Coordinates of C-alpha atoms and ligand atoms in Angstrom, one line a residue:
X214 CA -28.7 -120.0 -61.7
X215 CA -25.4 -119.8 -60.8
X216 CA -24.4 -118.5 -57.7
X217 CA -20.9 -117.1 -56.2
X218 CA -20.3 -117.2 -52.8
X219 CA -17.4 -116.6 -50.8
X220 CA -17.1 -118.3 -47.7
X221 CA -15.9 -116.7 -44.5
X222 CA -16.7 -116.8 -40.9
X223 CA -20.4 -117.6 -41.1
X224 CA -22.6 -119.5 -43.5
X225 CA -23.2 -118.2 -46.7
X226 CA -27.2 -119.5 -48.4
X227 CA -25.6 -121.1 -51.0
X228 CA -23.9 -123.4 -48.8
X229 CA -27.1 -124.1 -46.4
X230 CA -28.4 -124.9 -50.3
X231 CA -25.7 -127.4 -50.9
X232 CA -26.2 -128.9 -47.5
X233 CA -29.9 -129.6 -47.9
X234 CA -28.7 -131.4 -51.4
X235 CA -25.9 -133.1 -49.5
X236 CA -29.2 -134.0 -46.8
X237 CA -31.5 -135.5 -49.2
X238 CA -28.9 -137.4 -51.5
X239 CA -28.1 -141.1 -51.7
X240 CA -26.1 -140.4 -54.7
X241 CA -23.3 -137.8 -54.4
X242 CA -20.5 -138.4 -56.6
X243 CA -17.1 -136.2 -55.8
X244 CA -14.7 -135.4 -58.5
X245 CA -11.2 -134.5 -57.2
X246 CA -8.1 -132.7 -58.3
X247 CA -4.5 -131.1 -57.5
X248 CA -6.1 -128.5 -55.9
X249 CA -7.9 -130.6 -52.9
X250 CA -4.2 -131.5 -52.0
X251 CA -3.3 -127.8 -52.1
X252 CA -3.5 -127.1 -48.7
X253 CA -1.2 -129.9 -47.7
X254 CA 2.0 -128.3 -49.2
X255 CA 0.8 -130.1 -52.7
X256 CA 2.0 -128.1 -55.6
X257 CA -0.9 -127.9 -58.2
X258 CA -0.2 -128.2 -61.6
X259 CA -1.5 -125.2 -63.8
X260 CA -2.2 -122.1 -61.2
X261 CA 1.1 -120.3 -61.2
X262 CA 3.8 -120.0 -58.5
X263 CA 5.6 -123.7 -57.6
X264 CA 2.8 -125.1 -59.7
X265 CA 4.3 -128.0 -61.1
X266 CA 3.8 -127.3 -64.6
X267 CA 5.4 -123.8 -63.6
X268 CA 8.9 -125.7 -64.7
X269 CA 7.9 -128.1 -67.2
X270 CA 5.7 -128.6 -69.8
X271 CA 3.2 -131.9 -69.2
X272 CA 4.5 -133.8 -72.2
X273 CA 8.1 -133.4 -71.9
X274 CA 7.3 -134.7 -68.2
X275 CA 4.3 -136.9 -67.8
X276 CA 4.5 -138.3 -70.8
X277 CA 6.0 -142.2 -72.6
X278 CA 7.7 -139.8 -75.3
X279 CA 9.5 -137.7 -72.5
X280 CA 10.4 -140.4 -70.6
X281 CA 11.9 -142.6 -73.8
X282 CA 13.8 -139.5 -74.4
X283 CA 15.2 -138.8 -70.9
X284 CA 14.4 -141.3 -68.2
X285 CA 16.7 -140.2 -66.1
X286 CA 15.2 -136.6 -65.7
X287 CA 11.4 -137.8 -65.5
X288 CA 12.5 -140.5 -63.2
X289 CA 14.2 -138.2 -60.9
X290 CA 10.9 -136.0 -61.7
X291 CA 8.8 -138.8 -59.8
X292 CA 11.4 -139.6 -57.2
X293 CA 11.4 -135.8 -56.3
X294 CA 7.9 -136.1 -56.2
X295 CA 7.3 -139.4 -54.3
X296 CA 9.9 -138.1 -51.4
X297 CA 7.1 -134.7 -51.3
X298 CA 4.1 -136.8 -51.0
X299 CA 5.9 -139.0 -48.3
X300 CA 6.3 -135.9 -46.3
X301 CA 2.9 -134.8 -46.1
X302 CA -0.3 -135.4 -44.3
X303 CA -4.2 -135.6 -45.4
X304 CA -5.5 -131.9 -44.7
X305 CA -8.9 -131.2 -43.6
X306 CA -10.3 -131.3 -46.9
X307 CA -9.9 -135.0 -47.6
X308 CA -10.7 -136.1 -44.2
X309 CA -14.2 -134.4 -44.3
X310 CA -14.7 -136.7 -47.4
X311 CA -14.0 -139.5 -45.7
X312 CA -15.5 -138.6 -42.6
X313 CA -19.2 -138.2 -44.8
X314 CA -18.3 -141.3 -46.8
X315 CA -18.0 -143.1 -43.2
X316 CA -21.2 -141.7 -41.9
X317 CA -23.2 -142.0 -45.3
X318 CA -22.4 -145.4 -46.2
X319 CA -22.9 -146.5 -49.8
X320 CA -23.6 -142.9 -50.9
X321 CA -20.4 -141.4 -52.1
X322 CA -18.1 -142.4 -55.0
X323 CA -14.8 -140.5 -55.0
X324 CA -13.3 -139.9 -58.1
X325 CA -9.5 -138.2 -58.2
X326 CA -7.1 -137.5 -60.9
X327 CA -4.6 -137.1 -58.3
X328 CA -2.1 -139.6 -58.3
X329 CA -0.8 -138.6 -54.7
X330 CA -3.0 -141.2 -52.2
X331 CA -3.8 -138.4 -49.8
X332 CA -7.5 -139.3 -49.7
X333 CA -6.9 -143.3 -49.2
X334 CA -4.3 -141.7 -46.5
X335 CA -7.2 -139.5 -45.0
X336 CA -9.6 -142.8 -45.0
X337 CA -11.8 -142.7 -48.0
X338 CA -12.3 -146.0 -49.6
X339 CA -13.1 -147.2 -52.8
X340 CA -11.0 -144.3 -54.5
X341 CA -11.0 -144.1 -58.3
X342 CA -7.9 -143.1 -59.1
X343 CA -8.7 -142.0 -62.9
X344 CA -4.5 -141.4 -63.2
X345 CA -3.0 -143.9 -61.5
X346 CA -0.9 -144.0 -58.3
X347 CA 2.6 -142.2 -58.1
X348 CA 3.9 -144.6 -55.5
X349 CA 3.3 -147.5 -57.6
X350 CA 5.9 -148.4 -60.3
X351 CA 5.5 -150.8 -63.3
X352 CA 7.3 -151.7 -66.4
X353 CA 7.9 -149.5 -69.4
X354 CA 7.6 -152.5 -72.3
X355 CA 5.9 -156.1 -72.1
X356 CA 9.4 -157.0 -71.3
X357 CA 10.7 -160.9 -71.6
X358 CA 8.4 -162.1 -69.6
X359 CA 9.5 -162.7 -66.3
X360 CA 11.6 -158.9 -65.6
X361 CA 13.2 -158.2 -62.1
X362 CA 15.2 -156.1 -60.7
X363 CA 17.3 -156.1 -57.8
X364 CA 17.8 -152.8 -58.4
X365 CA 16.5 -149.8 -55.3
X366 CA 14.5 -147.2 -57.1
X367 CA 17.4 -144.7 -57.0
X368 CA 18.3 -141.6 -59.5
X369 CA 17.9 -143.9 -62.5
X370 CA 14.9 -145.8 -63.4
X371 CA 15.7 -149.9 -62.3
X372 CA 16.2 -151.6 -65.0
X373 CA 15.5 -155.8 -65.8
X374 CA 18.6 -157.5 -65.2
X375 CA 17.8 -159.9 -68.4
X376 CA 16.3 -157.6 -71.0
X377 CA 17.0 -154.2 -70.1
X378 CA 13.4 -153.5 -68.9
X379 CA 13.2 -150.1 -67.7
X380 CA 10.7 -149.3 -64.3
X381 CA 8.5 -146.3 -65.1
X382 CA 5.7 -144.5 -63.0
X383 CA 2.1 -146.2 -62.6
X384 CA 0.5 -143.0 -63.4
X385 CA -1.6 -142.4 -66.6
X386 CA 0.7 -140.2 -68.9
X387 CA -0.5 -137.6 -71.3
X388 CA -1.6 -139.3 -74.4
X389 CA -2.4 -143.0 -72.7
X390 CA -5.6 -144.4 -72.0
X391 CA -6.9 -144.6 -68.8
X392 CA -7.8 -147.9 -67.1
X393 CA -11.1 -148.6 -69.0
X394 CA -12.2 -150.5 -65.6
X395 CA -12.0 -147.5 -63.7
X396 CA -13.2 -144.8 -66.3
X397 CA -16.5 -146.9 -66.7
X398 CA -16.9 -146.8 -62.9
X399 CA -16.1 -143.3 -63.1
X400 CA -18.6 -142.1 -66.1
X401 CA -21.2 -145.2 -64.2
X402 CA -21.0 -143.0 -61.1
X403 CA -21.0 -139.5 -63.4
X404 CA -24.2 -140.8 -65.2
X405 CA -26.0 -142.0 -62.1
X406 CA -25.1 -139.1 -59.8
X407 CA -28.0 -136.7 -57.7
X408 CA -25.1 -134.2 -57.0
X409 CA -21.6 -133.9 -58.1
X410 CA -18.8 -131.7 -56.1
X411 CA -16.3 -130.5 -58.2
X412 CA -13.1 -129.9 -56.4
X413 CA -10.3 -128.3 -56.9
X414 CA -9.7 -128.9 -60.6
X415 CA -9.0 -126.6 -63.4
X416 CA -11.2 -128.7 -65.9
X417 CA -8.1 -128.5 -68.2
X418 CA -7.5 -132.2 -68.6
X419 CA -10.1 -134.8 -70.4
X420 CA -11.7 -137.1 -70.4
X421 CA -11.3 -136.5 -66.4
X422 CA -13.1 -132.9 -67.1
X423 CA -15.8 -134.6 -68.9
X424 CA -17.1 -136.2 -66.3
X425 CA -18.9 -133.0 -65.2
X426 CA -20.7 -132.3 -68.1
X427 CA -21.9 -135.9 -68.6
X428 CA -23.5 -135.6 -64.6
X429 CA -25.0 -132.0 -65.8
X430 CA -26.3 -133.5 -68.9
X431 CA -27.9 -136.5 -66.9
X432 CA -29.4 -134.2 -64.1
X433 CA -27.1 -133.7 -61.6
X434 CA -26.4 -130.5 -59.3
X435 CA -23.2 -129.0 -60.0
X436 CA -20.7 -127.9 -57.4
X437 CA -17.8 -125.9 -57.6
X438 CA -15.6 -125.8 -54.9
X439 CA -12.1 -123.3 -56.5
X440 CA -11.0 -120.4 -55.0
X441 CA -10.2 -119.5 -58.5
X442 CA -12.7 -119.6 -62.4
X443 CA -12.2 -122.8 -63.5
X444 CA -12.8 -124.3 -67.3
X445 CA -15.9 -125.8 -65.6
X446 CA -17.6 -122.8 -64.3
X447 CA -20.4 -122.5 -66.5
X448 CA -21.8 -125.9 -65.5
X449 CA -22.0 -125.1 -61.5
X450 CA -25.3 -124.8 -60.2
X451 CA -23.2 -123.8 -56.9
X452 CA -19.9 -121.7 -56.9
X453 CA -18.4 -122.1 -53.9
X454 CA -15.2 -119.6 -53.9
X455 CA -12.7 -121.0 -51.3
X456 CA -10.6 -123.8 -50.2
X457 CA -11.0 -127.1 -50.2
X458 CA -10.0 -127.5 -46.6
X459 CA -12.2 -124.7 -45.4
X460 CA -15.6 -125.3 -47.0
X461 CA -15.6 -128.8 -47.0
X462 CA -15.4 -129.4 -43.5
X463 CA -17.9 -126.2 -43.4
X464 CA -20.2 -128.2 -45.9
X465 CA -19.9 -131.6 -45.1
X466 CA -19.8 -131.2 -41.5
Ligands
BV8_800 C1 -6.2 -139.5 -73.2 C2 -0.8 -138.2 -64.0 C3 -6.6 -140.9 -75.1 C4 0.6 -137.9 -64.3 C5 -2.1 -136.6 -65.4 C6 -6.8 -131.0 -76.5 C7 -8.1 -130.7 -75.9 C8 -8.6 -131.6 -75.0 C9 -7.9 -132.7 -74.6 C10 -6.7 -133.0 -75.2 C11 -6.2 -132.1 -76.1 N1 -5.0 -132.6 -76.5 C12 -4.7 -133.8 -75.8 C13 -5.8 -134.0 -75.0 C14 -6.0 -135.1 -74.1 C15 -5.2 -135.0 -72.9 C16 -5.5 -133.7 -72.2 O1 -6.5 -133.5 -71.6 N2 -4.6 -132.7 -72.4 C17 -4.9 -131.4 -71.8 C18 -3.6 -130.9 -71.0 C19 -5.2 -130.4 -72.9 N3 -5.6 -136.1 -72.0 C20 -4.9 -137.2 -72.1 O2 -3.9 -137.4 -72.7 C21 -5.5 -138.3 -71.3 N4 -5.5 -139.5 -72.1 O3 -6.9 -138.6 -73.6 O4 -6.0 -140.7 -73.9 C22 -6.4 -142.3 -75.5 C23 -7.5 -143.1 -75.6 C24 -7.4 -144.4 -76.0 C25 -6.1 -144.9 -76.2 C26 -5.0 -144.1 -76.1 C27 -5.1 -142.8 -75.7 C28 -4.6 -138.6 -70.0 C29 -4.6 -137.5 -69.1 C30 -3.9 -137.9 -67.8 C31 -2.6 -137.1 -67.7 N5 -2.0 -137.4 -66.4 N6 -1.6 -137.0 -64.2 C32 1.3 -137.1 -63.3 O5 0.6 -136.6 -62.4 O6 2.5 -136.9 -63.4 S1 -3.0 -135.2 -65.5 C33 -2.6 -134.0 -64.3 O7 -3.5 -133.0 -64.5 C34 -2.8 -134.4 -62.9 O8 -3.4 -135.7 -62.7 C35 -3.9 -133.4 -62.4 O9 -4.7 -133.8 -61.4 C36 -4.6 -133.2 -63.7 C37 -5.6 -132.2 -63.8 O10 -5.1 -131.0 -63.3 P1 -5.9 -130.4 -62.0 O11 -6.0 -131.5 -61.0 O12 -7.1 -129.7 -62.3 O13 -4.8 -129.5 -61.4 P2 -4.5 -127.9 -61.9 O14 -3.2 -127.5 -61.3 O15 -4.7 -127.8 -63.3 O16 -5.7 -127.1 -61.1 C38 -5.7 -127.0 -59.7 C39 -7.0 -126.3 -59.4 O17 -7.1 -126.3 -58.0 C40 -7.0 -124.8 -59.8 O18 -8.2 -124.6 -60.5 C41 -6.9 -124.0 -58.6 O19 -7.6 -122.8 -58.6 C42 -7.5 -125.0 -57.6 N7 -7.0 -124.8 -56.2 C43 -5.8 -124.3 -55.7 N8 -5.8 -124.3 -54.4 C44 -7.0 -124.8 -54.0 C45 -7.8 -125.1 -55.1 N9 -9.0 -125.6 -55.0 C46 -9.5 -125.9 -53.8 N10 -8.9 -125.6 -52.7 C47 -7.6 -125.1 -52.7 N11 -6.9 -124.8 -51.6

């Protein structure tokens, strides 16, 4: 049964539910999205206003094909980006991860499709980063072998000075695989799960989504921490309706 509950200034029963699931589990696995990083100036992706996607569509941005045709404009994308993320802190929401993690040793696998290192920056270790890591770069083609660049990561992406090599994001694009080391952790942790928190995702994006139907489908309570419906709604045991950086501190306390 599913059931929706607002938080506010006292405890609701659905969270004193959660928190006697959070009490008697050794495996809690917590799946992560834009949203968690909401509340540190973050733009999300898909839910309106700055929302990243607000300007651009995903595969003219985060894609190889957008950025084969204009590197310029998705590298400046990421640089844009990169200078945000260096300007903003860990909100409350990723430190109460952490801060369980710390006191629950051994019991929490966090699993993110952000690409922003807010939780590693809030403490949490042992991050699966399903998409990749915005501040790390790599190169576009196999390249001749032994590329460098002298070149600073400016308005155009560095380019090898022997081939021609171009630097390009280390995030998992739209349309490429993700690293098949870390998506086996992630569906290991899915499969093997007590309790999975869902937070701050719209479910839009697979296999990343997937992951909370395969914990349902292996026995898992559901949590849904989104202020707003999400795609994953119907497999929540628990709704929680509010911000990351309100109930998880409230939940995880
Ligand atoms: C692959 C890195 C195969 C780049 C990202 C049709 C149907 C289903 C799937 C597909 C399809 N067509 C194509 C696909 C596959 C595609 C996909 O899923 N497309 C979607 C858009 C339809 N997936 C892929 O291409 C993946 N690869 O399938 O490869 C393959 C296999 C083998 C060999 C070759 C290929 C790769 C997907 C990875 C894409 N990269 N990011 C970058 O960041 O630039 S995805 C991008 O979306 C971000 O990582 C983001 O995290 C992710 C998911 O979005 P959310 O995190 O959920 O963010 P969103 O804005 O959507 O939602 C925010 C939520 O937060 C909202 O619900 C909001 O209410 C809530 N919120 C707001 N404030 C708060 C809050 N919650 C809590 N507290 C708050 N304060």
């Amino acid at each position: 049964m599913t059931e929706f509950l607002e938080t506010g200034d006292y405890v609701y029963p659905g969270l004193a539910q959660v928190q006697q699931w959070l009490a008697n589990t050794q495996r809690l696995a917590v799946l992560t999205g834009a949203g968690i990083s909401a509340e540190s100036g973050v733009p999300t992706f898909r839910d309106g206003g700055s929302a990243f996607w607000a300007q651009f569509k995903p595969e003219d941005m985060a894609s190889e094909k957008g950025f084969r045709r204009d590197p310029t404009l998705v590298w400046r994308w990421y640089q844009y980006r990169r200078e945000l993320i260096a300007a903003v802190q860990p909100n409350a929401g990723h430190r109460a991860l952490a801060s369980w993690a710390g006191r629950h040793p051994g019991c929490m696998t966090l699993i993110t499709q952000n690409v922003d290192g807010l939780h590693q920056r809030a403490g949490s270790s042992g991050v699966l980063n399903l998409h990749g890591e915005l501040m790390q770069d790599r190169w576009l083609e196999a390249g001749c072998g032994c590329c460098r660049t002298d070149e600073a990561a400016a308005a155009e992406p560095p380019r090898c000075a022997l081939c021609g090599n171009m630097r390009r994001p280390a995030v998992v694009w739209f349309g490429e695989a993700l690293s098949p080391a870390v998506w086996s952790a992630a569906e290991s942790a899915a499969n093997a799960c007590e309790l999975m928190m869902v937070v701050g995702t719209s479910g839009a994006v697979y296999p990343a989504a997937g992951l909370a139907i395969r914990a349902k489908r292996h026995g898992a309570k559901i949590v849904i921490v989104n202020p707003q419906p999400s795609e994953l709604d119907e497999v929540a045991d628990v709704l929680l309706r509010g911000p990351a950086a309100q109930v998880l501190p409230a939940l995880l306390a």
